[in-house]
mmCIF file of C-alpha atoms in Angstrom:
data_model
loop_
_atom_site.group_PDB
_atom_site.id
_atom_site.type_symbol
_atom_site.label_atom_id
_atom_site.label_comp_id
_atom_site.label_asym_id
_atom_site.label_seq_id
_atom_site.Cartn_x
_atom_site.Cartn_y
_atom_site.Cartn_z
ATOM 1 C CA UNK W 398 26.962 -4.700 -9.544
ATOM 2 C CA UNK W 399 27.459 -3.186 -6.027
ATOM 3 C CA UNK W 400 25.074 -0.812 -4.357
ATOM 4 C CA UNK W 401 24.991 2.655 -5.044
ATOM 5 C CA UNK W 402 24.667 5.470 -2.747
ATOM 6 C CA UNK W 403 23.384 8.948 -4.352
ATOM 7 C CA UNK W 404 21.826 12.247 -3.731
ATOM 8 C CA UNK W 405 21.120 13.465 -7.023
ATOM 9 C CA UNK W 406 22.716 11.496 -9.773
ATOM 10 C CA UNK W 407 20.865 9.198 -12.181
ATOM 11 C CA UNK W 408 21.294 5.347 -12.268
ATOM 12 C CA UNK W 409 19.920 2.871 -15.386
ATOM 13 C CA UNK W 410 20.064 -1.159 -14.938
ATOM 14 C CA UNK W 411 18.447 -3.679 -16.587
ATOM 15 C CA UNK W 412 16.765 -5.638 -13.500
ATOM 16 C CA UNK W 413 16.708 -8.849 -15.534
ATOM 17 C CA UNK W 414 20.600 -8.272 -15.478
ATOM 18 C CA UNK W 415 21.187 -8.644 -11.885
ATOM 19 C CA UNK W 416 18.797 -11.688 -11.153
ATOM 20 C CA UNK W 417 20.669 -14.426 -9.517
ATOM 21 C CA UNK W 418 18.836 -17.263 -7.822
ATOM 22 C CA UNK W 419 20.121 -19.711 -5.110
ATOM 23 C CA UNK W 420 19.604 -23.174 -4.840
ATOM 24 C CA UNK W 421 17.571 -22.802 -1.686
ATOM 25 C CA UNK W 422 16.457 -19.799 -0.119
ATOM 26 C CA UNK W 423 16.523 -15.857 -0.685
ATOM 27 C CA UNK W 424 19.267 -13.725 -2.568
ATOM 28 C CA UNK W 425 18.801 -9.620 -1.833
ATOM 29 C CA UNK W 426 21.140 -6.953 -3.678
ATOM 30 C CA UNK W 427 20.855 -3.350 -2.770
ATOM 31 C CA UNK W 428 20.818 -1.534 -5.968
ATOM 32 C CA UNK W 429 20.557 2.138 -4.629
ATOM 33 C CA UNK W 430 19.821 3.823 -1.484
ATOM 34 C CA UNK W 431 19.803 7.404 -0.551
ATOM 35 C CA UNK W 432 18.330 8.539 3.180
ATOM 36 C CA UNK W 433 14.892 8.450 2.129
ATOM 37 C CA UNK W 434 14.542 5.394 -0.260
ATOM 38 C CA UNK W 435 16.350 2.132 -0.664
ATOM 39 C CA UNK W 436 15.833 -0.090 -3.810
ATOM 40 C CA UNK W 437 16.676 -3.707 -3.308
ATOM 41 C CA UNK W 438 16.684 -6.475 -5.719
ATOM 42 C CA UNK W 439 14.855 -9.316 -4.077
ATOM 43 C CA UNK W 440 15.213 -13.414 -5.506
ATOM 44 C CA UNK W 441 13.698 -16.144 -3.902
ATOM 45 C CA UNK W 442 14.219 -20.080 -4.752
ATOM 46 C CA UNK W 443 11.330 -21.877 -5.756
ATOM 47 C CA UNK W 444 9.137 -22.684 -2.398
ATOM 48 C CA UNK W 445 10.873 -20.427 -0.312
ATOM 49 C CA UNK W 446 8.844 -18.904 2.766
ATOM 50 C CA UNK W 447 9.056 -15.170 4.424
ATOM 51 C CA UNK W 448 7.986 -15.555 8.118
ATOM 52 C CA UNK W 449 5.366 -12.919 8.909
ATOM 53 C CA UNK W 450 6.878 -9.575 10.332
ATOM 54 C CA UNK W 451 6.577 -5.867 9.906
ATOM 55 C CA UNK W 452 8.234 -2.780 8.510
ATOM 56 C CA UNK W 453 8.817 0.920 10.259
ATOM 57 C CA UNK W 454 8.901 2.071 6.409
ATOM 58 C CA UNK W 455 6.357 2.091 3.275
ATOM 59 C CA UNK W 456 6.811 -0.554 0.962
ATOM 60 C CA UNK W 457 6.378 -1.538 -2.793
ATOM 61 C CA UNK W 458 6.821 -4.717 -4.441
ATOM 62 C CA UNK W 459 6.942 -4.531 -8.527
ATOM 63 C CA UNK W 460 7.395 -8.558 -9.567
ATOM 64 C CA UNK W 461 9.926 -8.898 -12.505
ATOM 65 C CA UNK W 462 9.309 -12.468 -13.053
ATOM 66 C CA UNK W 463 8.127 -15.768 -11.062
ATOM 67 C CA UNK W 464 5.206 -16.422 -9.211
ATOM 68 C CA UNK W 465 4.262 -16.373 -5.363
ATOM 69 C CA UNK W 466 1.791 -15.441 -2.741
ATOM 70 C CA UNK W 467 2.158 -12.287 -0.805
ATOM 71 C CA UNK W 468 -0.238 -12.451 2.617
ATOM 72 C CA UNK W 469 -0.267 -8.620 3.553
ATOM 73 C CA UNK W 470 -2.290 -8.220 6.739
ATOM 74 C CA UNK W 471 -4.484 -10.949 6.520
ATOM 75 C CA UNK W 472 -4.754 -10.793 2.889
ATOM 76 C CA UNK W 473 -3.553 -13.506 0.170
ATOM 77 C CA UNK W 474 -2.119 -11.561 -3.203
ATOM 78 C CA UNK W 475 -1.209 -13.449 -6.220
ATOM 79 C CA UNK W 476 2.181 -12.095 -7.045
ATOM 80 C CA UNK W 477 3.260 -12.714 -10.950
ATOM 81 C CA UNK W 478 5.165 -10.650 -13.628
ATOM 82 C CA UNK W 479 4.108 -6.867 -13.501
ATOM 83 C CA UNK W 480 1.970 -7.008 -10.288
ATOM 84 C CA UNK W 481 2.944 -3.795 -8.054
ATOM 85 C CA UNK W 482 1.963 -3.765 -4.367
ATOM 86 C CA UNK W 483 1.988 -0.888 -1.737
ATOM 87 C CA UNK W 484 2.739 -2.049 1.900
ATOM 88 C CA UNK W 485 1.968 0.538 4.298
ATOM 89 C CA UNK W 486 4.596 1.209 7.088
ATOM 90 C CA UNK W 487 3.560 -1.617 10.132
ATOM 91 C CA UNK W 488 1.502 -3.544 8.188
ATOM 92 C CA UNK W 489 2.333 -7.567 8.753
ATOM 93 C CA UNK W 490 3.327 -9.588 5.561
ATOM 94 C CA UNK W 491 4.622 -12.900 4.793
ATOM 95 C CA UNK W 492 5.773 -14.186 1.597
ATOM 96 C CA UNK W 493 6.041 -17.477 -0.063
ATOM 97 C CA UNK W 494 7.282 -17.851 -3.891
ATOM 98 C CA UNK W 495 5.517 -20.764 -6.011
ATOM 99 C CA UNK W 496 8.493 -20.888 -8.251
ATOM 100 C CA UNK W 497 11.066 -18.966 -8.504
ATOM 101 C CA UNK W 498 10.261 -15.252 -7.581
ATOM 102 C CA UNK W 499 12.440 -11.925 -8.083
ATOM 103 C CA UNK W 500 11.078 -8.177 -7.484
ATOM 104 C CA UNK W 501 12.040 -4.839 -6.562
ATOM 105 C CA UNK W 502 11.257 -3.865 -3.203
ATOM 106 C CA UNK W 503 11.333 -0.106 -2.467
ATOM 107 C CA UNK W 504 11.520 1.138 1.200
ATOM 108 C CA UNK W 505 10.845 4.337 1.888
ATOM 109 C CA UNK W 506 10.521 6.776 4.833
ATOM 110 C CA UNK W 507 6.962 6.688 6.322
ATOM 111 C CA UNK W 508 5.690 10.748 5.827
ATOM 112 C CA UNK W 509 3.670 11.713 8.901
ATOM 113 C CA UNK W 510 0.750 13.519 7.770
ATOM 114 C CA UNK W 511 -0.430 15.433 11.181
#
């Protein structure tokens, strides 16, 4: 499945459906992006590593299936099936998947509250 681009039309997938896993490293598939939001499908071999770094936009992280650690800003999370994480806009993360690891990441336009 390609990408989709949309405004105001509704899209259904089964996420366990588009998992695919490389030998080594990450795989990423953009499911669906619009200007505010982009949905990406997110697969990581077994012992694969995330170098620290930031975002401009909001993040969430919903795990599918697999198991890894998630250090957001200091912070160690256990990431396994169902866990959902928020990670605010400039906030430095690193990843590192225990086995193998897939989840959606959502980015999404940071709202300025002043």
């Amino acid at each position: 499945m390609t990408s989709k681009n949309t405004t105001n039309s509704s899209f259904v997938t089964q996420l366990r459906e588009q998992i695919e896993y490389r030998d080594a490293g990450t795989f990423n598939k953009v499911l669906l992006k619009d200007q505010a939001c982009q949905h990406t499908l997110l697969c990581l071999a077994a012992n694969t590593e995330i170098s620290e770094h930031k975002s401009t936009r909001n993040a969430t992280a919903n795990v599918i299936e697999g198991r890894g650690v998630l250090t957001l800003s200091g912070q160690d999370i256990a990431l396994e099936t169902g866990v959902f994480v928020f990670i605010p806009a400039n906030a430095p993360h690193s990843l590192k998947s225990e086995d193998k690891l897939a989840f959606l990441l959502t980015l999404s336009e940071k709202v300025d509250t002043n």
